[in-house]
Short mmCIF file of C-alpha atoms in Angstrom, two decimals:
data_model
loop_
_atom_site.label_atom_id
_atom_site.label_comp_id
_atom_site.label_asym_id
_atom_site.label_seq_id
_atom_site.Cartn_x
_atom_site.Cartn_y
_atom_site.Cartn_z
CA UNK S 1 25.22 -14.50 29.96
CA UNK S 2 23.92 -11.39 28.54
CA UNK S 3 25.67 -7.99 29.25
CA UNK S 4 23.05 -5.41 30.30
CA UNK S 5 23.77 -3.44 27.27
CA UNK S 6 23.36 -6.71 25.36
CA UNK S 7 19.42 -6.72 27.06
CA UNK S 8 18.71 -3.19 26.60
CA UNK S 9 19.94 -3.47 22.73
CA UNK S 10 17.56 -6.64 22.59
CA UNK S 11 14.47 -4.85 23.75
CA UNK S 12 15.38 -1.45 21.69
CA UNK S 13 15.12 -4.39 18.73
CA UNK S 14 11.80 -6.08 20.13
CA UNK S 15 10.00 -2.76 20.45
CA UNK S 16 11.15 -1.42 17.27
CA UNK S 17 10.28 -4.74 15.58
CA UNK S 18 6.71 -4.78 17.28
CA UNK S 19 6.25 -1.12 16.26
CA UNK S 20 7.39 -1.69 12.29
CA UNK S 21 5.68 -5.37 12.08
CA UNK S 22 2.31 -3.52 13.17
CA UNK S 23 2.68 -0.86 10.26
CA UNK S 24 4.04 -3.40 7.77
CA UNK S 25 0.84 -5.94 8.34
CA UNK S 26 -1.98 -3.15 8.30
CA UNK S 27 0.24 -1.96 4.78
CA UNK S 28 -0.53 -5.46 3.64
CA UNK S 29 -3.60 -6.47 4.50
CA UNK S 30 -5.14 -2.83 3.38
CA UNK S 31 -3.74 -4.22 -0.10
CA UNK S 32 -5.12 -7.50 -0.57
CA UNK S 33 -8.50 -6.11 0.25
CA UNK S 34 -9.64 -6.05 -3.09
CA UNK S 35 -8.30 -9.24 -3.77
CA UNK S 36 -10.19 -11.33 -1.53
CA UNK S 37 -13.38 -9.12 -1.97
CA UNK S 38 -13.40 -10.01 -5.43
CA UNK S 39 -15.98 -12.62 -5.78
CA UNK S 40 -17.96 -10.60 -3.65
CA UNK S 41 -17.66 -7.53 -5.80
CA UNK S 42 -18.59 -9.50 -8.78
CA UNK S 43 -21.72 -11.36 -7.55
CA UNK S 44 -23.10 -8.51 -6.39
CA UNK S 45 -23.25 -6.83 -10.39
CA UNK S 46 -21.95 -3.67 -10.29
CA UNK S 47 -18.16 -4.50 -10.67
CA UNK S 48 -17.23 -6.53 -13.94
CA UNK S 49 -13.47 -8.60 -14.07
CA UNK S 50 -11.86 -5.61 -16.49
CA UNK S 51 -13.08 -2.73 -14.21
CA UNK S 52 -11.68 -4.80 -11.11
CA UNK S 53 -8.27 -5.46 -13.02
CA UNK S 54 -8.28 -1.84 -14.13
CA UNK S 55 -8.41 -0.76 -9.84
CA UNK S 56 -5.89 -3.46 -8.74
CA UNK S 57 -3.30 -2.50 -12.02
CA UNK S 58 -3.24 1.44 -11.42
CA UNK S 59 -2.91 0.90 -7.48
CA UNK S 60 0.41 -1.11 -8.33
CA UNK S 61 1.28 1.44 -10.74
CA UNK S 62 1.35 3.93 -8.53
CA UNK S 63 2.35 2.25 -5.84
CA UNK S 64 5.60 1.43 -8.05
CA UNK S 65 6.41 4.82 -8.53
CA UNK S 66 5.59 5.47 -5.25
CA UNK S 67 8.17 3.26 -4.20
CA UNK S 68 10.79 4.61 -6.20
CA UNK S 69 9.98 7.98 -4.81
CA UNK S 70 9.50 7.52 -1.73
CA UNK S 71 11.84 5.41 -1.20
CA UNK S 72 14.36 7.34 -2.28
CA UNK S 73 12.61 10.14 -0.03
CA UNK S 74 12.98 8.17 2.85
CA UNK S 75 17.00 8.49 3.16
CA UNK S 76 16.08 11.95 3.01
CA UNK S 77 13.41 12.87 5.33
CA UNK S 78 11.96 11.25 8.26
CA UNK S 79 10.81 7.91 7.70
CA UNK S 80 8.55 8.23 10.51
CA UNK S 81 6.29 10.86 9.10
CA UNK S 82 6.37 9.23 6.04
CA UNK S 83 5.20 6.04 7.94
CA UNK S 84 2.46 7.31 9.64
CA UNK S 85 0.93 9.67 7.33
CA UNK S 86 0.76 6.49 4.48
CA UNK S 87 -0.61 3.89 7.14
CA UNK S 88 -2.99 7.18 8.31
CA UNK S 89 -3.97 8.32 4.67
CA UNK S 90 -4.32 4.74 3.46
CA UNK S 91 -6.98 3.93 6.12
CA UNK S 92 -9.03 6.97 5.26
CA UNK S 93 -8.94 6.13 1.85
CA UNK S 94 -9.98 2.24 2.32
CA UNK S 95 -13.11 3.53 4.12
CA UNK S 96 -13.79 5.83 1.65
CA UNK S 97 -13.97 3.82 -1.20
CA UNK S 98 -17.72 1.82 -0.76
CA UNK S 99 -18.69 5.33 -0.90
CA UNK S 100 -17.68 6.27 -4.42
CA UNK S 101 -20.25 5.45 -6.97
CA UNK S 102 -18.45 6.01 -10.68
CA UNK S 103 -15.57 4.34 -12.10
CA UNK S 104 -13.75 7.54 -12.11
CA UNK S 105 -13.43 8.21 -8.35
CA UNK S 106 -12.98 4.50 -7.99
CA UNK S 107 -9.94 4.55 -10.09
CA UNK S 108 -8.74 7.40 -8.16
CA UNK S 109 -9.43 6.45 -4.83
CA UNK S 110 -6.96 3.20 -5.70
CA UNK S 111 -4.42 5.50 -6.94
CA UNK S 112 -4.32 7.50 -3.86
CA UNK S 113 -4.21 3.98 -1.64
CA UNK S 114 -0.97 2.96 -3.77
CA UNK S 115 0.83 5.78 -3.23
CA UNK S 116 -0.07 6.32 0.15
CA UNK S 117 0.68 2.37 0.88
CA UNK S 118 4.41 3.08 -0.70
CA UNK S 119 5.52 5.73 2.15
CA UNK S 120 5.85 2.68 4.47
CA UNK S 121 8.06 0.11 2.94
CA UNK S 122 11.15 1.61 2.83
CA UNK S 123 11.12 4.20 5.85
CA UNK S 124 10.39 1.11 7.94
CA UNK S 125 13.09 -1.35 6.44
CA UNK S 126 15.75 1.98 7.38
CA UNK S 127 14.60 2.10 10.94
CA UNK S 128 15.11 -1.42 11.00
CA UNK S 129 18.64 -1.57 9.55
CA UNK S 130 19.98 1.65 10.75
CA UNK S 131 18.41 1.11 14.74
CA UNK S 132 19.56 -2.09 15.00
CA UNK S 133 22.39 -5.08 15.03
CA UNK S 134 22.51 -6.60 11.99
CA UNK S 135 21.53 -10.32 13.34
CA UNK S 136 19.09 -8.57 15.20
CA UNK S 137 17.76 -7.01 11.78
CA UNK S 138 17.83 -10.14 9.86
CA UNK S 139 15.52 -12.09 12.55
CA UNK S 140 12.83 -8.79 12.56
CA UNK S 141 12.62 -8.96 8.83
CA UNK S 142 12.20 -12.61 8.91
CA UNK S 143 8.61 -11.53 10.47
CA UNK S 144 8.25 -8.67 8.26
CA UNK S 145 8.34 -11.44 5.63
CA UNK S 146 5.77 -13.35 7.50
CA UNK S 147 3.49 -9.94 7.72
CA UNK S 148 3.83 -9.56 4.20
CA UNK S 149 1.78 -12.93 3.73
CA UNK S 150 -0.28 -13.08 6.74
CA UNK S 151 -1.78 -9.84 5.50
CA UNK S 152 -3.70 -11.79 2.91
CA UNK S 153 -5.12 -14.19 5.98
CA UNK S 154 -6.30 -10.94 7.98
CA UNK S 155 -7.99 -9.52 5.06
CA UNK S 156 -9.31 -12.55 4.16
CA UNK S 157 -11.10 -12.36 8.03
CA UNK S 158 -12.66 -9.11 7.31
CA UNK S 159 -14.03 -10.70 3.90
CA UNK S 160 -15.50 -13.17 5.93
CA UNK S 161 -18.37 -10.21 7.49
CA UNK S 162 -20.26 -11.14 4.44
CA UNK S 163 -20.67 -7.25 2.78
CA UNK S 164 -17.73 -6.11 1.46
CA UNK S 165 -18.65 -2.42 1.82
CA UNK S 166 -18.42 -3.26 5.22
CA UNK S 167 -15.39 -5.39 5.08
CA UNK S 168 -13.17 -2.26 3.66
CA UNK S 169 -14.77 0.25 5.86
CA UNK S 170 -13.90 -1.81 9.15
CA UNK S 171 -10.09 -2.48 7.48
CA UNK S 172 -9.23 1.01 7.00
CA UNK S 173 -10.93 1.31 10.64
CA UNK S 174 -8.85 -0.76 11.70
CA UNK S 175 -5.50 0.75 9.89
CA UNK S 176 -5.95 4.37 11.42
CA UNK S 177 -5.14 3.56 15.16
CA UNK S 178 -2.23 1.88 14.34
CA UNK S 179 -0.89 4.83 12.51
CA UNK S 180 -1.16 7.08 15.77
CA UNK S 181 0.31 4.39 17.47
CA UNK S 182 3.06 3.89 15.64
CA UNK S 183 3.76 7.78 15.50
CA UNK S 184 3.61 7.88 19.26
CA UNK S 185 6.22 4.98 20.10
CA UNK S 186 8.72 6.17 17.67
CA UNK S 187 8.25 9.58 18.86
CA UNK S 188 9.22 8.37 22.55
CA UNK S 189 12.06 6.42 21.09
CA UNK S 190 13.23 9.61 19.25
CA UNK S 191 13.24 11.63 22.75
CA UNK S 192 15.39 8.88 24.57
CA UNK S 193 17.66 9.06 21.30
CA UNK S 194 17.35 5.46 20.92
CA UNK S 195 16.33 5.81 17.05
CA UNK S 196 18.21 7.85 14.52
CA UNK S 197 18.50 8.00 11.29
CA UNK S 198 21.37 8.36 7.98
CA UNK S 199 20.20 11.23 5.64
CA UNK S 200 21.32 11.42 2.08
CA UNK S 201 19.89 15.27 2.47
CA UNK S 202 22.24 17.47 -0.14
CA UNK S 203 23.73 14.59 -1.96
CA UNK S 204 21.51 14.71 -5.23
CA UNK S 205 21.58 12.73 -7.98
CA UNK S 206 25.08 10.62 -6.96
CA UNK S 207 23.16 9.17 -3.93
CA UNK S 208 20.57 7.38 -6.29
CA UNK S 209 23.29 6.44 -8.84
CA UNK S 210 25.11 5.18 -6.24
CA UNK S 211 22.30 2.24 -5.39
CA UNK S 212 22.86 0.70 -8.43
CA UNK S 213 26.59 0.06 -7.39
CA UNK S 214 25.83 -2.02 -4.95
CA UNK S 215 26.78 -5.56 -4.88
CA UNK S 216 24.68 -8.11 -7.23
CA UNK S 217 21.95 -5.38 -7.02
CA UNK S 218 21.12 -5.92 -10.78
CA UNK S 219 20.44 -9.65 -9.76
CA UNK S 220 18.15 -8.44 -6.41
CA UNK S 221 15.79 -6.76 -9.35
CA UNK S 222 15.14 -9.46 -11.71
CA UNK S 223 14.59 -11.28 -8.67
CA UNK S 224 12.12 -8.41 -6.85
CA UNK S 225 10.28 -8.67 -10.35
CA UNK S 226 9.57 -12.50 -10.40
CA UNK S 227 8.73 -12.72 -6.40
CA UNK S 228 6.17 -9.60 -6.57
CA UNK S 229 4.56 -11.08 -9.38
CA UNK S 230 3.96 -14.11 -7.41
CA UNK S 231 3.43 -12.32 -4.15
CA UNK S 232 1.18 -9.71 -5.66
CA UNK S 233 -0.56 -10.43 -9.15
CA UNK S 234 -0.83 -14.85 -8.49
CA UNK S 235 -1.94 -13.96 -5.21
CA UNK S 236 -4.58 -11.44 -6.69
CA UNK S 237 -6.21 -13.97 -8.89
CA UNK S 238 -6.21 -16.96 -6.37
CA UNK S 239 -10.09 -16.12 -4.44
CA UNK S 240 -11.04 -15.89 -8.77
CA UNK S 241 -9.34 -19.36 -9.27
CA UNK S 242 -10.86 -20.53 -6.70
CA UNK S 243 -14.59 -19.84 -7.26
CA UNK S 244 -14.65 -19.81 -11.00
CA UNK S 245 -11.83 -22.75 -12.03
CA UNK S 246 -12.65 -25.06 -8.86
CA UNK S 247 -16.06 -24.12 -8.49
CA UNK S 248 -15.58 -23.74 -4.68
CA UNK S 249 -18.33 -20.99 -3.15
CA UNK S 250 -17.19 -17.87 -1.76
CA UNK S 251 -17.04 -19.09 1.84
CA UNK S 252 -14.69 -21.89 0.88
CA UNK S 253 -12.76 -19.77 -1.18
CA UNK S 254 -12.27 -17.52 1.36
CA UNK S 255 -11.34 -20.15 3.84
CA UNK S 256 -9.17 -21.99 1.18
CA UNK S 257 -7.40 -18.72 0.85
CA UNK S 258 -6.31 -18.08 4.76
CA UNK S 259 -4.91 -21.70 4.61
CA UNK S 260 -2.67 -21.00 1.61
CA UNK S 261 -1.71 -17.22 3.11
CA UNK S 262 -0.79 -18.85 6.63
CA UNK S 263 1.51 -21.63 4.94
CA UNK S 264 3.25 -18.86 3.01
CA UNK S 265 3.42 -16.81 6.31
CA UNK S 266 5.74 -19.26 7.82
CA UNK S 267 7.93 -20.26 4.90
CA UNK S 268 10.18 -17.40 5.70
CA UNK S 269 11.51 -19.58 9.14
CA UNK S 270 11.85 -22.15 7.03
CA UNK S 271 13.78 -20.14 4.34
CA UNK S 272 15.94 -18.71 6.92
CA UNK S 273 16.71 -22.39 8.68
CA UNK S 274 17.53 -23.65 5.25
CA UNK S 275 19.94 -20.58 4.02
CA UNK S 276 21.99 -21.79 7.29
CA UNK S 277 21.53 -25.31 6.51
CA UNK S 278 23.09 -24.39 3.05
CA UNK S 279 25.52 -22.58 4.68
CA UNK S 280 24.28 -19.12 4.04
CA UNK S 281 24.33 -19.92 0.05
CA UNK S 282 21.85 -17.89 -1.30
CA UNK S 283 21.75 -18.45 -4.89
CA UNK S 284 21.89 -22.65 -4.81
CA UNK S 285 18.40 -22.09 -2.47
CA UNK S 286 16.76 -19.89 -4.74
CA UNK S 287 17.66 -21.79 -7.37
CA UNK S 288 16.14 -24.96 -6.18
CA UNK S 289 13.44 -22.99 -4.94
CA UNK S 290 12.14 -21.81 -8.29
CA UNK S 291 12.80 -24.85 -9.92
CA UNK S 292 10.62 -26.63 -7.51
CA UNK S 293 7.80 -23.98 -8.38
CA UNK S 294 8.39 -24.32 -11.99
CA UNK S 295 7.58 -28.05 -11.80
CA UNK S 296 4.06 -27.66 -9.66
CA UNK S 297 3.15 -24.93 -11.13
CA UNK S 298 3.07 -27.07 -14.71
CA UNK S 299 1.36 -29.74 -12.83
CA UNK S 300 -1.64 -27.56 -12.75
CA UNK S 301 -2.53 -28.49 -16.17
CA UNK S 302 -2.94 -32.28 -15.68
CA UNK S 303 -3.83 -31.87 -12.37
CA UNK S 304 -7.03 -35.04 -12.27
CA UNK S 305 -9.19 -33.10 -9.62
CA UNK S 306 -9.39 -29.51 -7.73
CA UNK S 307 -8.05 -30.70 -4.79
CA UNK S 308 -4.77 -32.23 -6.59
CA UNK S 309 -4.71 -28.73 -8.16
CA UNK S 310 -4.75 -26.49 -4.70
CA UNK S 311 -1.96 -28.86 -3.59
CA UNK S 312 -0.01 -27.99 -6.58
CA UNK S 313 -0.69 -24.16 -6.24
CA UNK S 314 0.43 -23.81 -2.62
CA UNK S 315 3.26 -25.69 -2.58
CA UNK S 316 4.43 -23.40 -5.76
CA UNK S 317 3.51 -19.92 -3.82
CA UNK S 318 5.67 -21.55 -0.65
CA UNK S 319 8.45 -22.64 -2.97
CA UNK S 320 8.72 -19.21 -4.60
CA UNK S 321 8.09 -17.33 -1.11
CA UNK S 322 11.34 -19.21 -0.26
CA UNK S 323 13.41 -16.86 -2.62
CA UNK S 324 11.44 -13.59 -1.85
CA UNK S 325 12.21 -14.28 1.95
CA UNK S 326 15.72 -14.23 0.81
CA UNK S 327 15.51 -11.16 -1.07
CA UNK S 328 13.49 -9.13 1.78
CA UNK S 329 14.94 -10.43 4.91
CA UNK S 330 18.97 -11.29 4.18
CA UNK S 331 19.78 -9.03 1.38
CA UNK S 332 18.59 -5.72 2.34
CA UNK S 333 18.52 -5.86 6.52
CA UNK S 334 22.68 -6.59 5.38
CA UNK S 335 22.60 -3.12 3.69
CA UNK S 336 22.32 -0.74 6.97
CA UNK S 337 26.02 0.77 6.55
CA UNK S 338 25.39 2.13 2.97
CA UNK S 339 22.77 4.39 4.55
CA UNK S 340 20.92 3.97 1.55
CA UNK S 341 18.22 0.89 2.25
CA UNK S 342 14.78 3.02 1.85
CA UNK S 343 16.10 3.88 -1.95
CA UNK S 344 17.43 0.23 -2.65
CA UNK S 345 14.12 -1.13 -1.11
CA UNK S 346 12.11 1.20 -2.80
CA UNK S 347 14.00 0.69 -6.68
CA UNK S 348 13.46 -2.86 -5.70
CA UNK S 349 9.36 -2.85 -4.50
CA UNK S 350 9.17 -0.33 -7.60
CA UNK S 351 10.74 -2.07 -10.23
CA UNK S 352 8.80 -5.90 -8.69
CA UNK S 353 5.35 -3.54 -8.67
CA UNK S 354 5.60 -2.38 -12.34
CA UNK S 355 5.87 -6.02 -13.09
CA UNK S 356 3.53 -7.58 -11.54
CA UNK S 357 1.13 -4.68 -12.21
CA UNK S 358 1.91 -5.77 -16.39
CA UNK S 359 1.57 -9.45 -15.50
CA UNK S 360 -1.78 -8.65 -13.83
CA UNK S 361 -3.45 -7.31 -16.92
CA UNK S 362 -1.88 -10.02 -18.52
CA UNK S 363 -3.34 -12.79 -16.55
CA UNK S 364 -6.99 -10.71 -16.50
CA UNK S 365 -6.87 -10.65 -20.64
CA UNK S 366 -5.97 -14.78 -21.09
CA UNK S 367 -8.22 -15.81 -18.26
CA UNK S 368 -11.17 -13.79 -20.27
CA UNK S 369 -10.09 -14.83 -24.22
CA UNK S 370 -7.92 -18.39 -23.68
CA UNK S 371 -8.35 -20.04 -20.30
CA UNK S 372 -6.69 -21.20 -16.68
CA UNK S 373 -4.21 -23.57 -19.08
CA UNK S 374 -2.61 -20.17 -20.52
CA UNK S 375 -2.10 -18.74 -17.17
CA UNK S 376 -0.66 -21.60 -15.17
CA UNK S 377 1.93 -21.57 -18.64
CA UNK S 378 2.73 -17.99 -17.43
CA UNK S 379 2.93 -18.89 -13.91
CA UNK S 380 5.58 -22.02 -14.90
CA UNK S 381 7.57 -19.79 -17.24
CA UNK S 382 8.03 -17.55 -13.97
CA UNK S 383 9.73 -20.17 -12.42
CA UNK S 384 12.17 -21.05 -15.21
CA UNK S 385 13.01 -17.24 -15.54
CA UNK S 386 14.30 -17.24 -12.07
CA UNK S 387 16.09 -20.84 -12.37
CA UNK S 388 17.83 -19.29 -15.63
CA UNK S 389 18.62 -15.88 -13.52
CA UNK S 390 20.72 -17.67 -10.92
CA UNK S 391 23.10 -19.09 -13.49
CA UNK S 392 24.14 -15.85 -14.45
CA UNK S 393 25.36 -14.62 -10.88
CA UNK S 394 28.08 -16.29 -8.70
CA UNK S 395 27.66 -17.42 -5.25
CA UNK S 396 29.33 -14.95 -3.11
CA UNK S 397 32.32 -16.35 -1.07
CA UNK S 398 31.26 -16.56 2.57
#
């Protein structure tokens, strides 16, 4: 039977979970906008594939250095504020945008949303870790991996009004509330000294060097890079794949699409049952994971009809979704007592940004001058970079 400090600890957890899951999903689905707006955008003429690749490469961009700054910034200062005022400004900005007629303003209005979206990450994951136990912090990340991917299914929704002026107007609507929200409950849980945080404040340059000391750190990043790129830049493309490889219209697509985001929204209870199942062996699952992806992800290319091919495709995202899951919800929740989890989560969302902002010019440039068969290569050799990355780290000793 629980101890009543046992209860009160539990519902510290549930509120601060509610509060940071709320944040985290309006962070997501505020980026996948322009994903699943895509066909839209193109049909309608004024938006060509290389303009569209241009916005969605320079908001990773700078949301990858945005990560690594603010992350860093967030043992530092208060990772409230910073939460708030990138939810807030990242709103404003998504309504903004329908507005803005040139390229230009475009461009910049994406750059603003990136670095805006990259105050939230990190400052959230160190209220998580630092507030509360560590199970406790493992089982809230486990559905701030699921908001991660059911982002994509609520943007997907407001793609389904039909206008997608409209569509990012009513998202960033949507985004702003939660922001005050937010600001108020962790304001009350400030008062009643039920939140605190670690600050790094005076330490300099030794407190970011000191990240990289961290245990199998090194391996977390080649990791970050080859989940984000299939989190972020595969994802991107999929509502493209859809219409112009399968030939699916854009109401399908968009359906399609919330069907594939809600299976990956629920691998990461999956991932979780089968770390324990493996006996909390991290490295054996991720290495079957991406080897599994590897395989369907080749089966793409002799796939005999669409439908054999979206089978293919989601089981690869869910297989690969398995790893990321490991990286986002055991690895860094485990990190609370360093003090530092804002800077290693925001080294890590950097360093998996820049790549998957690369990979998605990439993937724009063969789909225009080679074809689908080139990119579902790229997508395979993904997968073997990740089986060949867990044979170079050691399972650590439970």
């Amino acid at each position: 039977m629980k101890t009543q400090s046992e209860r009160a600890e539990i519902r510290k957890a549930l509120t601060i979970g509610a509060v940071c899951i709320a944040t985290y999903l309006a962070n997501y689905y505020l980026r996948n906008m322009l994903g699943v707006l895509t066909p839209q955008m193109l049909a309608g003429g004024k938006f060509t594939v290389g303009h569209i690749g241009i916005l969605s490469s320079v908001y990773m961009f700078f949301y990858a250095a945005g990560q690594l700054i603010n992350g860093i910034l967030g043992d530092v200062f208060s990772p409230k504020k910073m939460t708030v005022f990138g939810i807030f400004s990242a709103g404003m900005v998504t309504v903004l945008f329908p507005f803005l007629g040139g390229k230009i303003p475009q461009i910049l209005c994406f750059a603003v949303l990136g670095f805006c979206l990259s105050m939230v990450r990190g400052p959230v994951m160190k209220i998580i870790s630092e507030n509360t136990r560590p199970d406790l912090a493992r089982n809230i990340c486990v559905f701030f991996s699921v908001a991660s991917f059911a982002g994509p299914l609520i943007a997907a929704l407001f793609a389904m009004m039909g206008n997608w002026r409209m569509s990012f107007i009513a998202a960033g609507c949507v985004a702003v509330p939660v922001a005050l929200a937010a600001y108020a409950v962790f304001t009350s849980l400030e008062k009643r000294k039920l939140v605190a945080y670690q600050s790094s404040k005076g330490q300099g340059l030794s407190s970011v060097l000191a990240i990289f000391k961290i245990e199998r750190f090194a391996f977390y990043m080649v990791i970050a890079c080859i989940t984000e790129i299939n989190a972020t830049s595969i994802s991107f493309w999929i509502p493209t794949f859809l219409t112009e490889n399968l030939h699916f219209d854009d109401k399908t697509a968009n359906l399609i699409f919330t069907v594939i985001s809600t299976l990956r929204a629920v691998m990461p209870f999956f991932s979780l049952m089968i770390y324990r199942a493996a006996g909390c062996r991290d490295i054996p699952v991720m290495r079957t994971s991406f080897l599994t992806a590897t395989a369907l992800f080749a089966l793409l290319l002799v796939a005999p009809n669409r439908w054999f091919s979206l089978v293919f495709l989601s089981l690869a995202l869910m297989a690969v979704t398995c790893s990321s899951a490991l990286l986002w919800s055991i690895y860094i929740p485990g990190l609370g007592k360093t003090g530092k989890v804002s800077g290693v989560n925001g080294i890590l969302d950097c360093t998996g940004y820049v790549a998957a902002a690369v990979s998605n010019m990439v993937f724009a440039g063969v789909m225009s001058r080679v074809g689908w068969n080139t990119v579902f290569i790229l997508w395979a050799s993904l997968g073997a970079m990740g089986v060949i990355t867990t044979l170079f780290v050691r399972q650590k000793s439970s």
